[in-house]
Short mmCIF file of C-alpha atoms (C1' of nucleotides) in Angstrom, two decimals:
data_model
loop_
_atom_site.label_atom_id
_atom_site.label_comp_id
_atom_site.label_asym_id
_atom_site.label_seq_id
_atom_site.Cartn_x
_atom_site.Cartn_y
_atom_site.Cartn_z
CA UNK L 11 -7.01 14.86 -29.36
CA UNK L 12 -4.26 16.93 -30.55
CA UNK L 13 -0.67 15.31 -31.22
CA UNK L 14 1.09 16.54 -27.78
CA UNK L 15 -1.83 15.26 -25.87
CA UNK L 16 -1.32 11.88 -27.66
CA UNK L 17 2.15 12.36 -26.80
CA UNK L 18 1.58 12.76 -22.99
CA UNK L 19 -1.31 10.04 -23.63
CA UNK L 20 1.82 7.83 -24.56
CA UNK L 21 3.51 9.23 -21.67
CA UNK L 22 1.46 8.67 -19.11
CA UNK L 23 0.36 4.99 -20.55
CA UNK L 24 4.09 4.41 -19.96
CA UNK L 25 4.18 5.35 -16.65
CA UNK L 26 1.11 3.68 -15.59
CA UNK L 27 2.47 0.33 -17.12
CA UNK L 28 5.59 0.06 -15.64
CA UNK L 29 4.19 1.19 -12.33
CA UNK L 30 1.72 -1.65 -12.72
CA UNK L 31 4.63 -4.08 -13.46
CA UNK L 32 7.08 -2.81 -11.04
CA UNK L 33 5.09 -3.61 -8.22
CA UNK L 34 3.99 -7.22 -9.03
CA UNK L 35 7.93 -8.43 -9.81
CA UNK L 36 10.06 -5.77 -9.13
CA UNK L 37 12.25 -3.51 -10.72
CA UNK L 38 15.21 -5.20 -11.64
CA UNK L 39 12.25 -8.38 -12.78
CA UNK L 40 10.93 -6.14 -14.85
CA UNK L 41 12.47 -5.43 -18.57
CA UNK L 42 11.70 -2.18 -21.13
CA UNK L 43 10.44 -4.68 -24.03
CA UNK L 44 7.74 -5.69 -21.67
CA UNK L 45 6.87 -2.33 -20.15
CA UNK L 46 6.53 -0.82 -24.12
CA UNK L 47 4.22 -4.32 -24.94
CA UNK L 48 2.19 -3.68 -22.10
CA UNK L 49 1.72 0.29 -22.97
CA UNK L 50 1.16 -0.15 -26.61
CA UNK L 51 4.19 1.74 -28.09
CA UNK L 52 7.73 0.32 -28.36
CA UNK L 53 10.62 0.52 -26.83
CA UNK L 54 12.38 3.83 -29.12
CA UNK L 55 9.29 5.84 -27.51
CA UNK L 56 10.13 5.27 -23.77
CA UNK L 57 14.14 6.50 -24.80
CA UNK L 58 11.84 9.44 -26.28
CA UNK L 59 10.25 10.44 -23.31
CA UNK L 60 12.78 9.22 -20.55
CA UNK L 61 16.62 10.42 -21.74
CA UNK L 62 18.03 8.94 -18.94
CA UNK L 63 16.38 5.12 -19.44
CA UNK L 64 15.08 3.05 -16.86
CA UNK L 65 16.37 4.56 -14.82
CA UNK L 66 14.52 7.90 -14.80
CA UNK L 67 11.48 6.09 -15.91
CA UNK L 68 12.14 4.22 -11.88
CA UNK L 69 12.39 7.82 -10.71
CA UNK L 70 9.18 8.74 -11.96
CA UNK L 71 7.10 5.56 -11.02
CA UNK L 72 8.01 5.99 -7.91
CA UNK L 73 7.25 9.61 -7.06
CA UNK L 74 4.35 9.71 -9.44
CA UNK L 75 2.93 6.01 -7.24
CA UNK L 76 4.35 7.27 -4.42
CA UNK L 77 1.75 10.00 -4.57
CA UNK L 78 -1.16 8.35 -5.68
CA UNK L 79 -0.97 6.10 -3.30
CA UNK L 80 -0.57 8.57 -0.62
CA UNK L 81 -4.22 10.64 -1.94
CA UNK L 82 -5.78 7.09 -2.04
CA UNK L 83 -4.27 6.80 1.88
CA UNK L 84 -5.29 9.84 2.64
CA UNK L 85 -8.91 9.60 1.20
CA UNK L 86 -9.72 6.35 2.51
CA UNK L 87 -8.83 7.21 6.59
CA UNK L 88 -11.23 10.84 5.79
CA UNK L 89 -14.13 8.97 4.39
CA UNK L 90 -13.91 6.11 7.12
CA UNK L 91 -15.67 5.85 10.52
CA UNK L 92 -15.55 9.16 12.09
CA UNK L 93 -13.30 8.28 15.09
CA UNK L 94 -9.53 8.41 13.95
CA UNK L 95 -8.24 4.96 15.77
CA UNK L 96 -11.80 3.41 14.35
CA UNK L 97 -10.88 4.80 10.67
CA UNK L 98 -7.47 3.68 11.00
CA UNK L 99 -8.54 -0.37 11.89
CA UNK L 100 -10.97 0.36 9.07
CA UNK L 101 -8.26 1.27 6.60
CA UNK L 102 -6.63 -1.78 7.31
CA UNK L 103 -9.56 -4.32 6.71
CA UNK L 104 -9.92 -2.16 3.56
CA UNK L 105 -6.20 -2.73 2.35
CA UNK L 106 -6.75 -6.70 2.86
CA UNK L 107 -9.88 -6.66 0.54
CA UNK L 108 -8.47 -4.43 -2.09
CA UNK L 109 -5.61 -6.84 -1.87
CA UNK L 110 -7.67 -9.57 -2.14
CA UNK L 111 -9.36 -8.63 -5.28
CA UNK L 112 -6.49 -8.25 -7.06
CA UNK L 113 -5.02 -11.52 -6.78
CA UNK L 114 -2.59 -10.42 -4.02
CA UNK L 115 -0.71 -8.72 -6.11
CA UNK L 116 -1.85 -4.78 -5.43
CA UNK L 117 -0.37 -3.57 -2.08
CA UNK L 118 2.50 -1.25 -1.46
CA UNK L 119 3.74 -0.03 -4.85
CA UNK L 120 7.14 1.31 -3.94
CA UNK L 121 7.79 -1.06 -1.15
CA UNK L 122 9.93 -3.65 -3.70
CA UNK L 123 11.35 -1.20 -4.94
CA UNK L 124 12.57 0.17 -2.22
CA UNK L 125 13.96 -2.78 -0.74
CA UNK L 126 15.97 -3.36 -3.91
CA UNK L 127 17.70 -0.06 -4.60
CA UNK L 128 18.23 0.86 -1.20
CA UNK L 129 21.94 -0.48 -1.62
CA UNK L 130 22.43 -0.51 -4.86
CA UNK L 131 21.10 2.97 -6.84
CA UNK L 132 21.65 5.85 -4.65
CA UNK L 133 18.76 8.54 -6.53
CA UNK L 134 16.49 6.23 -6.69
CA UNK L 135 16.68 5.02 -3.03
CA UNK L 136 16.62 8.56 -1.65
CA UNK L 137 12.92 9.34 -4.02
CA UNK L 138 11.44 5.82 -2.15
CA UNK L 139 12.47 7.33 1.41
CA UNK L 140 11.26 10.43 -0.07
CA UNK L 141 7.98 9.67 -0.60
CA UNK L 142 8.41 7.38 2.93
CA UNK L 143 8.69 10.89 4.38
CA UNK L 144 6.00 12.41 2.31
CA UNK L 145 3.27 9.62 3.28
CA UNK L 146 4.55 9.95 6.89
CA UNK L 147 3.96 13.70 7.00
CA UNK L 148 0.32 12.93 6.63
CA UNK L 149 -0.17 10.28 8.67
CA UNK L 150 1.17 12.17 11.49
CA UNK L 151 -1.40 15.10 10.59
CA UNK L 152 -4.14 12.16 10.68
CA UNK L 153 -2.70 11.37 14.21
CA UNK L 154 -3.02 14.36 15.63
CA UNK L 155 -7.03 13.79 15.90
CA UNK L 156 -5.64 10.39 18.59
CA UNK L 157 -2.81 12.30 20.48
CA UNK L 158 -1.69 16.01 20.85
CA UNK L 159 1.56 15.59 20.86
CA UNK L 160 3.49 16.25 18.02
CA UNK L 161 6.09 13.36 18.39
CA UNK L 162 3.76 10.16 19.67
CA UNK L 163 1.75 10.95 16.34
CA UNK L 164 4.86 10.18 15.06
CA UNK L 165 5.54 7.78 16.74
CA UNK L 166 1.93 6.29 15.91
CA UNK L 167 2.10 7.28 12.38
CA UNK L 168 5.40 5.40 12.03
CA UNK L 169 4.39 2.33 13.95
CA UNK L 170 1.03 2.36 11.34
CA UNK L 171 3.43 2.47 8.50
CA UNK L 172 5.41 0.05 9.20
CA UNK L 173 2.45 -2.72 10.39
CA UNK L 174 1.09 -2.00 7.09
CA UNK L 175 3.96 -2.20 4.70
CA UNK L 176 5.17 -5.26 7.05
CA UNK L 177 1.58 -6.86 6.86
CA UNK L 178 1.48 -5.95 2.95
CA UNK L 179 4.72 -8.28 2.86
CA UNK L 180 3.20 -11.39 5.04
CA UNK L 181 -0.03 -11.41 3.36
CA UNK L 182 1.21 -11.14 -0.32
CA UNK L 183 3.89 -13.77 0.42
CA UNK L 184 0.80 -16.34 2.23
CA UNK L 185 -1.88 -15.14 -0.35
CA UNK L 186 -4.08 -14.14 2.65
CA UNK L 187 -4.95 -11.33 4.52
CA UNK L 188 -4.47 -12.59 8.26
CA UNK L 189 -1.49 -10.83 8.60
CA UNK L 190 -3.55 -7.85 7.61
CA UNK L 191 -6.42 -8.74 9.83
CA UNK L 192 -3.56 -8.95 13.14
CA UNK L 193 -2.05 -5.91 11.79
CA UNK L 194 -5.41 -3.85 11.66
CA UNK L 195 -6.41 -5.31 15.32
CA UNK L 196 -2.91 -3.97 16.84
CA UNK L 197 -2.81 -0.67 15.08
CA UNK L 198 -6.17 -0.24 16.90
CA UNK L 199 -4.96 -1.49 20.51
CA UNK L 200 -2.42 0.74 19.59
CA UNK L 201 -3.59 3.72 19.15
CA UNK L 202 -6.35 3.23 21.61
CA UNK L 203 -3.70 2.40 24.50
CA UNK L 204 -1.65 6.05 23.02
CA UNK L 205 -4.94 7.91 23.10
CA UNK L 206 -5.51 6.85 26.90
CA UNK L 207 -2.37 7.64 28.15
CA UNK L 208 -1.41 11.14 25.52
CA UNK L 209 -5.49 12.38 25.80
CA UNK L 210 -5.91 14.53 23.23
CA UNK L 211 -6.88 17.92 24.09
CA UNK L 212 -9.64 18.99 21.28
CA UNK J 11 40.04 -31.90 4.47
CA UNK J 12 38.87 -34.84 2.07
CA UNK J 13 37.17 -33.69 -1.40
CA UNK J 14 34.23 -34.88 -0.27
CA UNK J 15 33.91 -31.80 2.43
CA UNK J 16 35.76 -30.03 0.30
CA UNK J 17 32.79 -29.94 -1.87
CA UNK J 18 30.02 -29.36 0.98
CA UNK J 19 32.19 -26.08 1.77
CA UNK J 20 32.08 -24.90 -1.66
CA UNK J 21 28.41 -25.84 -1.73
CA UNK J 22 27.92 -23.75 1.54
CA UNK J 23 30.25 -20.89 0.03
CA UNK J 24 27.77 -20.52 -2.71
CA UNK J 25 24.71 -20.96 -0.81
CA UNK J 26 25.65 -17.84 1.59
CA UNK J 27 27.03 -15.98 -1.33
CA UNK J 28 24.55 -15.95 -2.55
CA UNK J 29 22.05 -15.23 0.15
CA UNK J 30 24.21 -11.95 0.74
CA UNK J 31 23.48 -10.59 -2.44
CA UNK J 32 20.19 -11.66 -2.25
CA UNK J 33 19.68 -9.94 1.26
CA UNK J 34 21.02 -6.54 -0.21
CA UNK J 35 20.10 -6.55 -4.56
CA UNK J 36 17.49 -8.36 -4.07
CA UNK J 37 17.09 -11.96 -6.39
CA UNK J 38 16.70 -10.89 -10.39
CA UNK J 39 19.00 -8.32 -9.53
CA UNK J 40 21.58 -11.13 -8.89
CA UNK J 41 23.51 -13.01 -11.53
CA UNK J 42 25.03 -16.17 -11.12
CA UNK J 43 28.06 -14.80 -12.79
CA UNK J 44 28.41 -12.48 -9.31
CA UNK J 45 27.24 -15.51 -7.33
CA UNK J 46 30.29 -17.17 -8.61
CA UNK J 47 32.50 -14.77 -8.23
CA UNK J 48 32.02 -13.91 -4.57
CA UNK J 49 31.94 -17.86 -3.79
CA UNK J 50 35.17 -18.20 -5.45
CA UNK J 51 33.89 -20.58 -7.82
CA UNK J 52 32.73 -20.88 -11.37
CA UNK J 53 29.20 -20.74 -12.55
CA UNK J 54 29.61 -24.25 -14.00
CA UNK J 55 30.13 -25.44 -10.33
CA UNK J 56 27.14 -24.13 -9.16
CA UNK J 57 25.11 -25.99 -11.71
CA UNK J 58 26.77 -29.35 -10.47
CA UNK J 59 25.69 -28.76 -7.03
CA UNK J 60 21.96 -27.50 -8.53
CA UNK J 61 20.78 -29.21 -11.15
CA UNK J 62 17.31 -27.17 -10.84
CA UNK J 63 19.61 -23.81 -11.98
CA UNK J 64 18.84 -20.35 -10.07
CA UNK J 65 15.47 -21.27 -8.94
CA UNK J 66 16.99 -24.40 -6.36
CA UNK J 67 19.62 -22.45 -5.29
CA UNK J 68 17.21 -19.55 -4.59
CA UNK J 69 14.79 -21.43 -2.26
CA UNK J 70 17.77 -23.30 -0.59
CA UNK J 71 18.51 -19.80 -0.03
CA UNK J 72 15.18 -18.91 1.25
CA UNK J 73 15.54 -22.02 4.01
CA UNK J 74 18.63 -21.62 5.09
CA UNK J 75 18.67 -18.17 5.67
CA UNK J 76 15.15 -18.76 6.81
CA UNK J 77 16.08 -20.77 9.26
CA UNK J 78 19.35 -19.25 10.69
CA UNK J 79 17.40 -15.54 11.39
CA UNK J 80 14.88 -17.34 13.17
CA UNK J 81 17.48 -18.63 15.25
CA UNK J 82 19.36 -15.40 15.27
CA UNK J 83 15.82 -13.55 16.51
CA UNK J 84 15.15 -16.67 19.05
CA UNK J 85 18.51 -16.36 20.80
CA UNK J 86 18.08 -12.30 20.77
CA UNK J 87 14.96 -12.18 22.45
CA UNK J 88 16.20 -15.46 24.77
CA UNK J 89 19.10 -13.52 26.38
CA UNK J 90 17.32 -10.12 26.76
CA UNK J 91 15.52 -8.42 29.27
CA UNK J 92 13.99 -11.15 31.86
CA UNK J 93 10.16 -9.48 30.77
CA UNK J 94 9.01 -10.34 27.60
CA UNK J 95 7.33 -7.33 26.61
CA UNK J 96 11.11 -5.14 27.47
CA UNK J 97 12.87 -8.74 25.20
CA UNK J 98 10.40 -7.24 22.63
CA UNK J 99 11.54 -3.60 22.43
CA UNK J 100 14.72 -4.33 23.14
CA UNK J 101 15.14 -7.03 19.98
CA UNK J 102 14.39 -3.89 18.10
CA UNK J 103 17.32 -1.62 19.56
CA UNK J 104 19.58 -4.25 18.54
CA UNK J 105 18.22 -4.88 14.74
CA UNK J 106 18.33 -1.04 14.44
CA UNK J 107 22.30 -1.05 15.96
CA UNK J 108 22.78 -4.52 13.52
CA UNK J 109 21.66 -2.73 10.55
CA UNK J 110 23.36 0.36 11.06
CA UNK J 111 26.64 -1.33 11.53
CA UNK J 112 26.30 -3.12 8.37
CA UNK J 113 25.46 0.30 6.47
CA UNK J 114 22.34 -0.79 6.27
CA UNK J 115 22.19 -3.99 4.13
CA UNK J 116 21.02 -6.47 6.56
CA UNK J 117 17.46 -6.34 7.86
CA UNK J 118 14.71 -9.39 6.86
CA UNK J 119 17.03 -12.07 4.36
CA UNK J 120 13.92 -12.72 3.24
CA UNK J 121 11.63 -9.81 2.63
CA UNK J 122 12.93 -8.90 -0.52
CA UNK J 123 13.21 -11.48 -2.56
CA UNK J 124 9.54 -12.40 -0.81
CA UNK J 125 8.05 -9.41 -2.56
CA UNK J 126 9.68 -10.64 -5.81
CA UNK J 127 8.23 -13.60 -6.43
CA UNK J 128 5.10 -13.76 -4.48
CA UNK J 129 3.43 -12.84 -8.12
CA UNK J 130 5.76 -14.77 -10.29
CA UNK J 131 7.18 -17.87 -9.17
CA UNK J 132 4.73 -19.92 -7.31
CA UNK J 133 7.16 -22.72 -5.58
CA UNK J 134 9.48 -19.58 -4.07
CA UNK J 135 6.45 -17.80 -2.58
CA UNK J 136 5.27 -20.82 -1.31
CA UNK J 137 8.76 -21.29 0.46
CA UNK J 138 8.94 -17.75 1.54
CA UNK J 139 5.19 -18.31 3.19
CA UNK J 140 6.74 -21.43 5.18
CA UNK J 141 9.71 -19.75 6.49
CA UNK J 142 7.19 -16.74 7.72
CA UNK J 143 5.10 -19.44 8.86
CA UNK J 144 8.05 -20.69 11.02
CA UNK J 145 8.70 -17.57 12.55
CA UNK J 146 4.97 -17.00 13.38
CA UNK J 147 5.24 -19.90 15.71
CA UNK J 148 8.40 -19.26 17.17
CA UNK J 149 7.11 -15.47 17.99
CA UNK J 150 4.04 -16.59 19.77
CA UNK J 151 5.21 -18.91 21.77
CA UNK J 152 7.75 -16.60 22.67
CA UNK J 153 4.25 -13.62 22.49
CA UNK J 154 2.42 -16.52 25.30
CA UNK J 155 4.99 -15.32 27.97
CA UNK J 156 3.19 -11.78 27.68
CA UNK J 157 -0.44 -13.09 27.10
CA UNK J 158 -1.61 -16.75 27.75
CA UNK J 159 -4.49 -16.22 25.17
CA UNK J 160 -3.18 -18.71 22.53
CA UNK J 161 -5.21 -16.35 19.74
CA UNK J 162 -4.62 -13.15 21.32
CA UNK J 163 -0.62 -14.76 21.63
CA UNK J 164 -0.72 -15.64 18.17
CA UNK J 165 -2.22 -11.85 17.72
CA UNK J 166 0.85 -9.80 19.08
CA UNK J 167 2.98 -11.91 16.95
CA UNK J 168 2.15 -11.47 14.00
CA UNK J 169 1.95 -7.28 14.54
CA UNK J 170 5.27 -8.02 16.19
CA UNK J 171 6.81 -9.65 12.67
CA UNK J 172 4.40 -6.61 10.85
CA UNK J 173 6.47 -3.58 12.70
CA UNK J 174 9.73 -5.62 12.10
CA UNK J 175 9.66 -6.04 8.22
CA UNK J 176 7.95 -2.85 7.97
CA UNK J 177 10.67 -1.07 10.19
CA UNK J 178 13.23 -2.69 8.16
CA UNK J 179 11.81 -1.52 4.90
CA UNK J 180 12.13 2.41 5.45
CA UNK J 181 14.37 1.97 8.00
CA UNK J 182 17.31 0.81 4.50
CA UNK J 183 15.06 3.36 2.25
CA UNK J 184 15.76 6.34 4.78
CA UNK J 185 19.11 5.04 5.85
CA UNK J 186 18.55 5.90 9.52
CA UNK J 187 17.16 4.28 12.57
CA UNK J 188 14.02 6.06 13.50
CA UNK J 189 11.60 3.31 11.90
CA UNK J 190 13.48 0.30 14.14
CA UNK J 191 13.11 2.26 17.44
CA UNK J 192 9.95 3.82 16.60
CA UNK J 193 8.70 0.79 15.87
CA UNK J 194 10.33 -0.31 18.89
CA UNK J 195 8.37 1.73 21.05
CA UNK J 196 5.10 0.63 19.60
CA UNK J 197 5.51 -3.03 19.99
CA UNK J 198 6.34 -1.97 23.62
CA UNK J 199 2.96 -0.18 24.05
CA UNK J 200 1.18 -2.74 22.12
CA UNK J 201 2.24 -6.01 24.07
CA UNK J 202 1.85 -4.08 27.26
CA UNK J 203 -1.81 -2.70 26.10
CA UNK J 204 -2.46 -6.65 25.55
CA UNK J 205 -0.73 -8.08 28.59
CA UNK J 206 -3.02 -5.23 30.83
CA UNK J 207 -6.59 -6.94 29.18
CA UNK J 208 -5.76 -10.05 28.68
CA UNK J 209 -3.82 -11.01 31.84
CA UNK J 210 -1.41 -13.62 31.24
CA UNK J 211 -1.58 -16.43 34.64
CA UNK J 212 2.25 -17.63 35.24
"C1'" DG C 26 34.09 -31.34 -8.82
"C1'" DT C 27 36.54 -28.18 -11.35
"C1'" DC C 28 37.11 -25.12 -15.07
"C1'" DT C 29 36.77 -23.69 -20.20
"C1'" DA C 30 34.62 -22.48 -23.35
"C1'" DT C 31 30.18 -21.86 -25.29
"C1'" DA C 32 25.24 -21.65 -27.01
"C1'" DT C 33 21.15 -18.93 -26.76
"C1'" DC C 34 18.46 -15.13 -25.05
"C1'" DC C 35 17.31 -11.03 -23.49
"C1'" DG C 36 18.97 -6.97 -20.62
"C1'" DG C 37 19.21 -1.69 -22.05
"C1'" DA C 38 20.57 1.65 -25.06
"C1'" DT C 39 21.42 4.04 -29.69
"C1'" DA C 40 20.70 5.65 -34.80
"C1'" DG C 41 17.68 7.17 -38.12
"C1'" DA C 42 14.27 6.40 -41.48
"C1'" DC C 43 9.91 7.88 -41.46
"C1'" DG X 6 6.70 11.14 -32.56
"C1'" DT X 7 6.58 7.18 -33.88
"C1'" DC X 8 9.01 2.37 -35.27
"C1'" DT X 9 13.37 -0.59 -37.16
"C1'" DA X 10 16.92 -2.05 -37.24
"C1'" DT X 11 20.69 -2.91 -34.68
"C1'" DC X 12 24.91 -2.80 -31.04
"C1'" DC X 13 26.63 -4.82 -26.51
"C1'" DG X 14 26.70 -6.98 -22.71
"C1'" DG X 15 25.33 -10.25 -19.60
"C1'" DA X 16 21.86 -13.42 -18.31
"C1'" DT X 17 20.85 -19.00 -17.54
"C1'" DA X 18 22.34 -22.45 -18.93
"C1'" DT X 19 24.67 -26.70 -20.93
"C1'" DA X 20 28.62 -29.65 -22.72
"C1'" DG X 21 32.77 -31.50 -22.55
"C1'" DA X 22 37.79 -31.39 -21.21
"C1'" DC X 23 40.55 -32.65 -17.23
#
DNA sequence: GTCTATATCCGGATAGAC
DNA sequence: GTCTATCCGGATATAGAC
């Protein structure tokens, strides 16, 4: 393992530790010292990799964990039931299981950051908006398996994402998965209703 | 105006300023010095009213702004269209207007706090969970005007609240109201579909 | 009840040895 | 690339004059 490769590892560990801590405590509630400790390095090393300081690290966390979570959800949907409506419902059940298994910590990796920075830090706000936008592109493509109309599919995708995000808020606060399961049932009813009125021609 | 009454005013101003700042910056991102400045008082005075320090103040903010927002939403629904399904949809339009009018700052008053404290501060987590629970009670009662079945009404209420919370996250991040409007359309479709299958006998 | 002053600690950030 | 040491500001919190 070359020194350059070790450096890359350290950088990745810093991003991973920051992502994990941000997800549970938010950005403002997480200090660089804690990130350094959790990743087994020093604050000085963080500044070696992220000349822009905490803001630069946070932006990278948003982008990398946003991409990772988008891929995770896409994989779950792809491996789920063949009927896309059922697959959407099953994904909420899977999200509920994962959330409970993590002690109600691992929900959306960027939602807390998004709310914290929305009115306080324009570059980070843009980064979160772009991640949500990319997720919506993928979800809309999936929803076109339910309704062929592009605009209706995007509406459905947006509704699905809002229900997932909102259910994460309620479920983490309540420390139970009823909100996620109720949202999953709602998604199935909504998607079915849209499929009935805007039949997909496949 | 008696001194006791003035004291009450100061206390109220502190809670109001903290609520406003928390809504935009979150709890961890807001300092007591800023709250004191915004409410025209001193940090020492905050400790005079809140012996428990920032945690005690934060809990009061959660409970009072939670109650206020619950009453606001109830009023909007009561004054909206007579058809409860249309009233739900209209409420999302109203939320979109209010959010944009406030520069995308005034969304849910406790969502940011809820995500910040969910895994870090058990008493505050409970406080946010209780507020969400009270909102759900009121929303479920309203939804019984759509579907008579108690369990279905609660499912619908939960779905509506998740869509509102999630749409607030997406709309604040994007600084546009498309998510709120899409969620509003989704709520109307979902509520209509449930009304059709579980007809309310009124 | 309100204000000043301050204690104590932790935040982000930096310089420079190695 | 990594580590130590440190600066400086802001954080919560407290003591006590008025």
